[in-house]
Amino acid sequence: MAVITISSSTGSIYLNIIFNGDFLEDRDISIAVRIADSSGSGVEEFVKIPKIQYDLNSLEVRTILELQQLQSLTRGTLFIVIYSPKNPSFKLIGFVQARVTCDIFDTILTPEDVQAVSSGIAWVYPLPDGSWSYNVLLPDEHKPTSIKMETGRKVLEDLPLNFANNTTRDIVSGMSSRYYQLLYEGSLYLNVVTTKSNLRGRLVYRGFGDAQLSDAPMLLVPGNKTHTALRAQGLLWIGIDNDCGLNYQLTLSERPQREILRLEVMEMPGLHRMGLPVRSYVLADIETSDYEGIFPDIQKISFAHVKAGDALFKVVGLNDSSILASAVIKNVRVPPNCLPDNVVNPDYTLEHDDDVSLPVNNYRCAYD
């Protein structure tokens, strides 16, 4: 048995292989691991195993695959051979089968004129029966007229146009192995034509992680005080794990050159606009357009605001503290153990005949 993790962007592969066999001696031996395609082209690594056993042995291998082997992976023709260099005729062979149901592909749908028109986002993931779930989220200004799946400028599929509140969640079946190959190669595009513009984006692989525990990603919209020559928009995933860590993964369409950006989460943005103090968390300072991380120090009351959709994710430029892009955090599941207990103090009693009343409140209070 082998557990395999592959990064399609770098071609790196990690294998954890468990095997047994009729080994004559309890001693250190060398094992060869070969990863190849149907043509025989591939890579080979040698690993020394101390005190090899009959019942169970484990070894780890890290290496880099060429594009040809990555393409073979999508076709199901990539295989692994384990053998002893001293006796190559005794070997174990197995084909690598991708578990595509654990993968998500997303993109920022960029308009032809990014200065005048807002972007959208889309995400696609294969289902166990071979069909694909495709999802599109557009700003209110867009009225979609068609959705096409394409590569280069060749249209592969016209997808059903079932939008409600500028969002579609639909399924397309009959996806061939060629489509899977294009998807994992990063050669598949979604093209959404609207009454406002032509939106297009290349689907990029995202391994399913804790940031994808939420129902859907969020659209990062440009801030009101961003640079006139820059209109940063983006895609944001947020998920809360069982240890109450806030996991996030974001992609920006563009960013200011040579400027550090700060990622923040702020609760109750409405009260903040009124000038009232609110809690805010600095997640990280970044210098890239793609970033993922985890922040472990969110208070439980703040998670209650996140669950209620009363929190804001901000991308702030450190040079002038302007908001480059932001998104209201919504549709995020929060584990019950990360929320306030809401348990009444056991010494508290409420008597119906108590004639002590609260003073008349003629002013507003802001509190948690």
Tab-separated table of C-alpha atoms in Angstrom:
chain	number	residue	atom	x	y	z
A	1	MET	CA	0.000	0.000	0.000
A	2	ALA	CA	1.212	3.514	-0.763
A	3	VAL	CA	-0.131	6.890	0.326
A	4	ILE	CA	0.884	9.498	-2.247
A	5	THR	CA	0.704	13.289	-2.245
A	6	ILE	CA	1.493	15.207	-5.436
A	7	SER	CA	1.776	18.945	-6.055
A	8	SER	CA	0.698	19.670	-9.633
A	9	SER	CA	2.274	23.141	-9.540
A	10	THR	CA	5.820	21.985	-8.662
A	11	GLY	CA	5.723	18.343	-9.763
A	12	SER	CA	6.945	17.183	-6.344
A	13	ILE	CA	5.736	13.806	-5.099
A	14	TYR	CA	5.798	12.294	-1.615
A	15	LEU	CA	5.266	8.553	-1.080
A	16	ASN	CA	4.753	6.637	2.142
A	17	ILE	CA	4.941	2.972	1.158
A	18	ILE	CA	4.028	0.027	3.399
A	19	PHE	CA	4.970	-3.483	2.243
A	20	ASN	CA	6.016	-6.944	3.424
A	21	GLY	CA	7.908	-9.853	1.892
A	22	ASP	CA	9.948	-13.007	2.420
A	23	PHE	CA	13.265	-11.473	3.445
A	24	LEU	CA	15.876	-13.980	4.550
A	25	GLU	CA	17.790	-11.820	7.015
A	26	ASP	CA	16.996	-9.270	9.677
A	27	ARG	CA	19.473	-6.645	8.428
A	28	ASP	CA	19.810	-3.333	6.615
A	29	ILE	CA	19.039	-3.534	2.893
A	30	SER	CA	18.602	-1.098	0.008
A	31	ILE	CA	15.270	-0.840	-1.778
A	32	ALA	CA	14.762	0.775	-5.184
A	33	VAL	CA	11.572	2.711	-5.905
A	34	ARG	CA	10.823	3.513	-9.529
A	35	ILE	CA	7.987	5.805	-10.670
A	36	ALA	CA	7.334	5.529	-14.392
A	37	ASP	CA	4.739	5.871	-17.145
A	38	SER	CA	3.697	3.379	-19.818
A	39	SER	CA	6.722	4.276	-21.981
A	40	GLY	CA	9.091	3.354	-19.166
A	41	SER	CA	10.223	6.929	-18.649
A	42	GLY	CA	10.407	7.957	-15.017
A	43	VAL	CA	12.476	8.573	-11.913
A	44	GLU	CA	14.191	6.173	-9.544
A	45	GLU	CA	15.182	6.545	-5.896
A	46	PHE	CA	17.151	4.221	-3.584
A	47	VAL	CA	16.278	3.975	0.102
A	48	LYS	CA	18.090	2.042	2.838
A	49	ILE	CA	15.775	0.298	5.300
A	50	PRO	CA	17.301	-0.629	8.674
A	51	LYS	CA	16.478	-4.079	10.017
A	52	ILE	CA	13.957	-5.077	7.372
A	53	GLN	CA	11.120	-7.274	8.689
A	54	TYR	CA	8.895	-9.938	7.179
A	55	ASP	CA	5.591	-8.652	8.584
A	56	LEU	CA	5.669	-4.931	7.861
A	57	ASN	CA	8.077	-2.349	6.457
A	58	SER	CA	7.646	1.332	5.756
A	59	LEU	CA	9.670	3.738	3.636
A	60	GLU	CA	9.327	7.352	2.539
A	61	VAL	CA	10.366	8.837	-0.800
A	62	ARG	CA	10.384	12.440	-2.023
A	63	THR	CA	11.219	13.319	-5.614
A	64	ILE	CA	10.226	15.469	-8.596
A	65	LEU	CA	8.106	14.286	-11.533
A	66	GLU	CA	8.430	15.569	-15.076
A	67	LEU	CA	5.436	16.880	-17.021
A	68	GLN	CA	5.189	13.571	-18.894
A	69	GLN	CA	4.699	11.656	-15.643
A	70	LEU	CA	2.136	14.192	-14.370
A	71	GLN	CA	0.168	13.697	-17.578
A	72	SER	CA	0.337	9.932	-17.074
A	73	LEU	CA	-1.094	10.405	-13.593
A	74	THR	CA	-4.242	12.014	-15.020
A	75	ARG	CA	-4.591	9.107	-17.490
A	76	GLY	CA	-4.152	6.465	-14.778
A	77	THR	CA	-1.000	5.035	-16.426
A	78	LEU	CA	1.568	6.069	-13.813
A	79	PHE	CA	2.891	3.106	-11.829
A	80	ILE	CA	5.295	2.402	-8.954
A	81	VAL	CA	7.780	-0.465	-8.802
A	82	ILE	CA	9.527	-1.547	-5.576
A	83	TYR	CA	12.404	-4.011	-5.932
A	84	SER	CA	15.751	-5.045	-4.520
A	85	PRO	CA	18.739	-3.919	-6.623
A	86	LYS	CA	20.422	-7.256	-5.813
A	87	ASN	CA	17.477	-9.259	-7.150
A	88	PRO	CA	15.430	-7.123	-9.606
A	89	SER	CA	13.180	-10.015	-10.638
A	90	PHE	CA	11.422	-9.897	-7.243
A	91	LYS	CA	9.318	-6.729	-7.307
A	92	LEU	CA	5.997	-5.161	-6.372
A	93	ILE	CA	4.079	-3.137	-8.984
A	94	GLY	CA	1.012	-0.929	-8.581
A	95	PHE	CA	-0.727	1.799	-10.567
A	96	VAL	CA	-1.353	5.202	-8.990
A	97	GLN	CA	-5.040	6.141	-8.873
A	98	ALA	CA	-5.836	9.779	-8.151
A	99	ARG	CA	-8.544	10.486	-5.569
A	100	VAL	CA	-9.974	13.434	-7.480
A	101	THR	CA	-12.880	13.875	-5.072
A	102	CYS	CA	-10.436	15.491	-2.623
A	103	ASP	CA	-9.424	18.234	-5.055
A	104	ILE	CA	-10.828	21.696	-5.682
A	105	PHE	CA	-10.032	24.024	-8.578
A	106	ASP	CA	-10.830	27.719	-8.370
A	107	THR	CA	-10.270	30.932	-10.303
A	108	ILE	CA	-10.848	34.670	-10.314
A	109	LEU	CA	-13.064	35.550	-13.283
A	110	THR	CA	-11.359	38.669	-14.614
A	111	PRO	CA	-13.141	41.123	-16.952
A	112	GLU	CA	-11.614	42.600	-20.079
A	113	ASP	CA	-11.537	46.051	-18.441
A	114	VAL	CA	-10.523	45.511	-14.802
A	115	GLN	CA	-10.702	49.240	-14.045
A	116	ALA	CA	-14.364	49.577	-14.984
A	117	VAL	CA	-15.912	46.195	-14.189
A	118	SER	CA	-15.832	43.954	-11.109
A	119	SER	CA	-14.478	40.412	-11.171
A	120	GLY	CA	-16.252	37.214	-10.191
A	121	ILE	CA	-15.048	33.885	-8.820
A	122	ALA	CA	-15.640	30.248	-9.746
A	123	TRP	CA	-14.720	26.872	-8.291
A	124	VAL	CA	-15.018	23.322	-9.613
A	125	TYR	CA	-14.601	19.943	-7.951
A	126	PRO	CA	-15.003	16.391	-9.320
A	127	LEU	CA	-17.588	14.110	-7.722
A	128	PRO	CA	-17.237	10.367	-6.999
A	129	ASP	CA	-19.494	9.420	-9.948
A	130	GLY	CA	-17.239	11.228	-12.452
A	131	SER	CA	-19.390	14.338	-12.813
A	132	TRP	CA	-18.173	17.835	-11.930
A	133	SER	CA	-19.750	20.395	-9.661
A	134	TYR	CA	-19.183	23.900	-10.985
A	135	ASN	CA	-19.973	27.060	-9.042
A	136	VAL	CA	-19.910	30.724	-10.070
A	137	LEU	CA	-20.369	33.851	-7.930
A	138	LEU	CA	-20.758	37.245	-9.623
A	139	PRO	CA	-21.214	40.806	-8.336
A	140	ASP	CA	-24.707	42.258	-8.664
A	141	GLU	CA	-23.766	44.395	-11.674
A	142	HIS	CA	-23.365	41.294	-13.863
A	143	LYS	CA	-26.277	39.561	-15.574
A	144	PRO	CA	-24.873	36.312	-17.036
A	145	THR	CA	-25.902	35.150	-20.494
A	146	SER	CA	-23.651	32.090	-20.983
A	147	ILE	CA	-21.018	29.909	-19.285
A	148	LYS	CA	-18.463	28.027	-21.349
A	149	MET	CA	-15.664	25.639	-20.468
A	150	GLU	CA	-12.726	26.057	-22.810
A	151	THR	CA	-9.026	25.590	-23.345
A	152	GLY	CA	-7.171	28.335	-25.128
A	153	ARG	CA	-9.906	29.637	-27.363
A	154	LYS	CA	-11.529	26.293	-28.120
A	155	VAL	CA	-14.927	25.805	-26.466
A	156	LEU	CA	-15.302	22.360	-24.893
A	157	GLU	CA	-18.680	22.614	-23.150
A	158	ASP	CA	-21.623	25.004	-22.911
A	159	LEU	CA	-22.664	24.732	-19.268
A	160	PRO	CA	-26.268	25.141	-18.049
A	161	LEU	CA	-27.122	28.694	-17.045
A	162	ASN	CA	-29.034	28.325	-13.777
A	163	PHE	CA	-28.381	31.490	-11.779
A	164	ALA	CA	-30.153	32.656	-8.635
A	165	ASN	CA	-28.985	35.815	-6.863
A	166	ASN	CA	-26.012	35.905	-9.246
A	167	THR	CA	-24.841	32.512	-8.003
A	168	THR	CA	-24.970	29.133	-9.688
A	169	ARG	CA	-24.262	25.692	-8.279
A	170	ASP	CA	-24.743	23.011	-10.882
A	171	ILE	CA	-23.409	19.647	-12.019
A	172	VAL	CA	-22.168	18.586	-15.440
A	173	SER	CA	-21.734	14.887	-16.238
A	174	GLY	CA	-19.941	12.901	-18.911
A	175	MET	CA	-16.505	14.429	-18.306
A	176	SER	CA	-13.921	12.476	-20.296
A	177	SER	CA	-10.390	11.580	-19.230
A	178	ARG	CA	-9.166	14.306	-21.597
A	179	TYR	CA	-11.043	16.888	-19.521
A	180	TYR	CA	-9.446	15.562	-16.341
A	181	GLN	CA	-6.036	15.833	-17.963
A	182	LEU	CA	-6.659	19.459	-18.975
A	183	LEU	CA	-7.980	20.244	-15.501
A	184	TYR	CA	-4.923	18.883	-13.679
A	185	GLU	CA	-2.534	20.438	-16.198
A	186	GLY	CA	-4.015	23.856	-15.488
A	187	SER	CA	-5.207	24.227	-19.090
A	188	LEU	CA	-8.941	24.558	-18.430
A	189	TYR	CA	-10.745	27.915	-18.396
A	190	LEU	CA	-14.219	29.143	-17.511
A	191	ASN	CA	-15.653	31.936	-19.630
A	192	VAL	CA	-18.750	33.746	-18.325
A	193	VAL	CA	-20.390	36.232	-20.666
A	194	THR	CA	-22.518	38.875	-18.935
A	195	THR	CA	-24.360	41.992	-20.002
A	196	LYS	CA	-21.461	43.986	-18.559
A	197	SER	CA	-18.354	42.177	-19.754
A	198	ASN	CA	-16.673	38.932	-20.695
A	199	LEU	CA	-15.271	37.274	-17.542
A	200	ARG	CA	-12.589	34.626	-17.870
A	201	GLY	CA	-10.330	32.653	-15.536
A	202	ARG	CA	-8.033	29.623	-15.526
A	203	LEU	CA	-8.949	26.898	-13.037
A	204	VAL	CA	-6.090	26.380	-10.557
A	205	TYR	CA	-5.607	23.287	-8.396
A	206	ARG	CA	-6.213	23.545	-4.645
A	207	GLY	CA	-5.762	20.492	-2.485
A	208	PHE	CA	-8.684	20.205	-0.075
A	209	GLY	CA	-7.493	21.610	3.248
A	210	ASP	CA	-8.921	23.121	6.412
A	211	ALA	CA	-9.461	26.450	4.634
A	212	GLN	CA	-11.973	24.656	2.378
A	213	LEU	CA	-14.127	23.515	5.320
A	214	SER	CA	-16.564	26.333	4.524
A	215	ASP	CA	-19.401	25.934	2.044
A	216	ALA	CA	-17.921	28.291	-0.542
A	217	PRO	CA	-15.169	30.847	-1.086
A	218	MET	CA	-15.790	34.582	-0.762
A	219	LEU	CA	-15.218	37.353	-3.291
A	220	LEU	CA	-12.693	39.971	-2.202
A	221	VAL	CA	-13.925	43.297	-3.576
A	222	PRO	CA	-11.749	46.392	-4.092
A	223	GLY	CA	-11.535	48.951	-1.315
A	224	ASN	CA	-12.813	52.492	-1.838
A	225	LYS	CA	-9.395	54.031	-1.273
A	226	THR	CA	-7.256	51.802	-3.445
A	227	HIS	CA	-4.767	53.183	-5.917
A	228	THR	CA	-6.384	54.641	-9.037
A	229	ALA	CA	-4.206	52.442	-11.251
A	230	LEU	CA	-4.929	49.328	-9.193
A	231	ARG	CA	-8.193	47.485	-8.668
A	232	ALA	CA	-7.310	44.444	-6.611
A	233	GLN	CA	-9.925	41.736	-6.368
A	234	GLY	CA	-9.625	38.193	-5.179
A	235	LEU	CA	-10.852	34.870	-3.906
A	236	LEU	CA	-10.851	33.866	-0.237
A	237	TRP	CA	-11.405	30.535	1.507
A	238	ILE	CA	-11.898	30.456	5.289
A	239	GLY	CA	-12.425	27.387	7.471
A	240	ILE	CA	-12.468	26.844	11.240
A	241	ASP	CA	-10.922	23.572	12.413
A	242	ASN	CA	-11.789	21.631	15.580
A	243	ASP	CA	-8.853	23.215	17.417
A	244	CYS	CA	-10.420	26.653	16.790
A	245	GLY	CA	-7.787	27.714	14.293
A	246	LEU	CA	-8.885	30.155	11.592
A	247	ASN	CA	-7.523	28.699	8.346
A	248	TYR	CA	-7.479	30.949	5.307
A	249	GLN	CA	-6.295	30.848	1.705
A	250	LEU	CA	-6.495	33.841	-0.607
A	251	THR	CA	-5.594	34.784	-4.162
A	252	LEU	CA	-5.422	38.389	-5.369
A	253	SER	CA	-5.848	39.383	-9.003
A	254	GLU	CA	-3.087	41.970	-8.583
A	255	ARG	CA	-1.226	43.789	-5.841
A	256	PRO	CA	0.968	46.897	-5.475
A	257	GLN	CA	4.584	46.304	-6.398
A	258	ARG	CA	7.111	46.280	-3.552
A	259	GLU	CA	4.488	46.879	-0.858
A	260	ILE	CA	3.816	44.714	2.166
A	261	LEU	CA	0.166	43.829	2.690
A	262	ARG	CA	-1.444	43.098	6.045
A	263	LEU	CA	-4.266	40.586	6.463
A	264	GLU	CA	-6.785	41.411	9.179
A	265	VAL	CA	-10.087	40.140	10.547
A	266	MET	CA	-12.363	42.704	12.166
A	267	GLU	CA	-15.656	41.966	13.891
A	268	MET	CA	-18.765	44.182	13.709
A	269	PRO	CA	-17.710	46.356	10.738
A	270	GLY	CA	-20.970	48.314	11.019
A	271	LEU	CA	-20.063	49.575	14.487
A	272	HIS	CA	-16.545	50.345	13.290
A	273	ARG	CA	-17.955	52.632	10.602
A	274	MET	CA	-19.826	54.471	13.373
A	275	GLY	CA	-16.520	55.122	15.125
A	276	LEU	CA	-17.060	52.618	17.927
A	277	PRO	CA	-14.210	50.360	19.116
A	278	VAL	CA	-14.282	46.769	17.871
A	279	ARG	CA	-11.971	43.774	18.076
A	280	SER	CA	-9.498	43.295	15.241
A	281	TYR	CA	-6.889	40.599	14.586
A	282	VAL	CA	-3.712	40.874	12.492
A	283	LEU	CA	-3.286	37.518	10.750
A	284	ALA	CA	-0.093	38.041	8.743
A	285	ASP	CA	2.005	40.439	6.669
A	286	ILE	CA	2.529	39.173	3.123
A	287	GLU	CA	4.376	40.094	-0.056
A	288	THR	CA	2.667	37.722	-2.501
A	289	SER	CA	-0.613	37.473	-4.383
A	290	ASP	CA	-1.258	33.907	-3.167
A	291	TYR	CA	-1.101	33.078	0.508
A	292	GLU	CA	-2.456	30.592	3.011
A	293	GLY	CA	-2.085	30.426	6.751
A	294	ILE	CA	-3.684	29.700	10.102
A	295	PHE	CA	-4.379	32.023	13.025
A	296	PRO	CA	-4.956	30.215	16.357
A	297	ASP	CA	-5.806	33.100	18.702
A	298	ILE	CA	-9.390	34.115	17.904
A	299	GLN	CA	-11.657	34.696	20.915
A	300	LYS	CA	-14.861	32.684	21.163
A	301	ILE	CA	-17.050	35.780	21.074
A	302	SER	CA	-15.343	36.753	17.818
A	303	PHE	CA	-16.141	33.325	16.374
A	304	ALA	CA	-19.778	34.030	17.222
A	305	HIS	CA	-19.556	37.146	15.040
A	306	VAL	CA	-17.905	35.111	12.275
A	307	LYS	CA	-20.711	32.549	12.380
A	308	ALA	CA	-23.328	35.319	12.276
A	309	GLY	CA	-21.705	36.931	9.221
A	310	ASP	CA	-20.728	40.001	11.243
A	311	ALA	CA	-16.982	40.026	10.566
A	312	LEU	CA	-14.789	41.454	7.821
A	313	PHE	CA	-11.624	40.103	6.199
A	314	LYS	CA	-9.361	42.937	5.034
A	315	VAL	CA	-6.253	43.230	2.874
A	316	VAL	CA	-4.549	46.455	3.967
A	317	GLY	CA	-1.594	48.259	2.415
A	318	LEU	CA	0.969	49.124	5.088
A	319	ASN	CA	2.230	52.212	3.240
A	320	ASP	CA	-0.961	54.224	3.679
A	321	SER	CA	-3.224	51.844	5.704
A	322	SER	CA	-5.736	51.823	2.848
A	323	ILE	CA	-8.003	48.811	2.353
A	324	LEU	CA	-6.900	47.124	-0.853
A	325	ALA	CA	-9.661	44.495	-0.825
A	326	SER	CA	-12.162	43.061	1.644
A	327	ALA	CA	-14.938	40.518	2.069
A	328	VAL	CA	-17.682	39.990	4.622
A	329	ILE	CA	-17.049	36.569	6.162
A	330	LYS	CA	-20.124	34.396	5.685
A	331	ASN	CA	-21.216	30.788	5.231
A	332	VAL	CA	-18.437	29.625	7.564
A	333	ARG	CA	-19.084	26.671	9.863
A	334	VAL	CA	-17.796	27.142	13.410
A	335	PRO	CA	-17.406	24.040	15.648
A	336	PRO	CA	-19.564	24.261	18.807
A	337	ASN	CA	-16.511	24.074	21.078
A	338	CYS	CA	-15.197	27.303	19.499
A	339	LEU	CA	-18.325	29.303	20.414
A	340	PRO	CA	-19.263	30.915	23.765
A	341	ASP	CA	-20.999	28.559	26.197
A	342	ASN	CA	-24.016	30.792	26.863
A	343	VAL	CA	-24.479	29.035	30.223
A	344	VAL	CA	-26.498	30.900	32.854
A	345	ASN	CA	-24.788	31.385	36.214
A	346	PRO	CA	-26.244	28.729	38.601
A	347	ASP	CA	-26.776	31.380	41.316
A	348	TYR	CA	-28.957	33.484	39.024
A	349	THR	CA	-32.720	33.461	39.706
A	350	LEU	CA	-35.591	35.305	38.112
A	351	GLU	CA	-38.635	35.930	40.315
A	352	HIS	CA	-41.811	36.932	38.483
A	353	ASP	CA	-43.014	39.039	41.455
A	354	ASP	CA	-39.759	40.967	41.720
A	355	ASP	CA	-40.755	44.645	41.706
A	356	VAL	CA	-37.211	45.850	41.077
A	357	SER	CA	-37.161	47.237	37.563
A	358	LEU	CA	-34.374	48.500	35.392
A	359	PRO	CA	-34.128	52.233	34.825
A	360	VAL	CA	-35.532	53.497	31.554
A	361	ASN	CA	-32.876	53.217	28.846
A	362	ASN	CA	-33.032	56.178	26.500
A	363	TYR	CA	-29.684	55.580	24.842
A	364	ARG	CA	-28.057	52.883	22.752
A	365	CYS	CA	-25.458	50.480	24.055
A	366	ALA	CA	-22.908	48.573	22.042
A	367	TYR	CA	-21.771	45.418	23.784
A	368	ASP	CA	-21.130	41.708	23.349
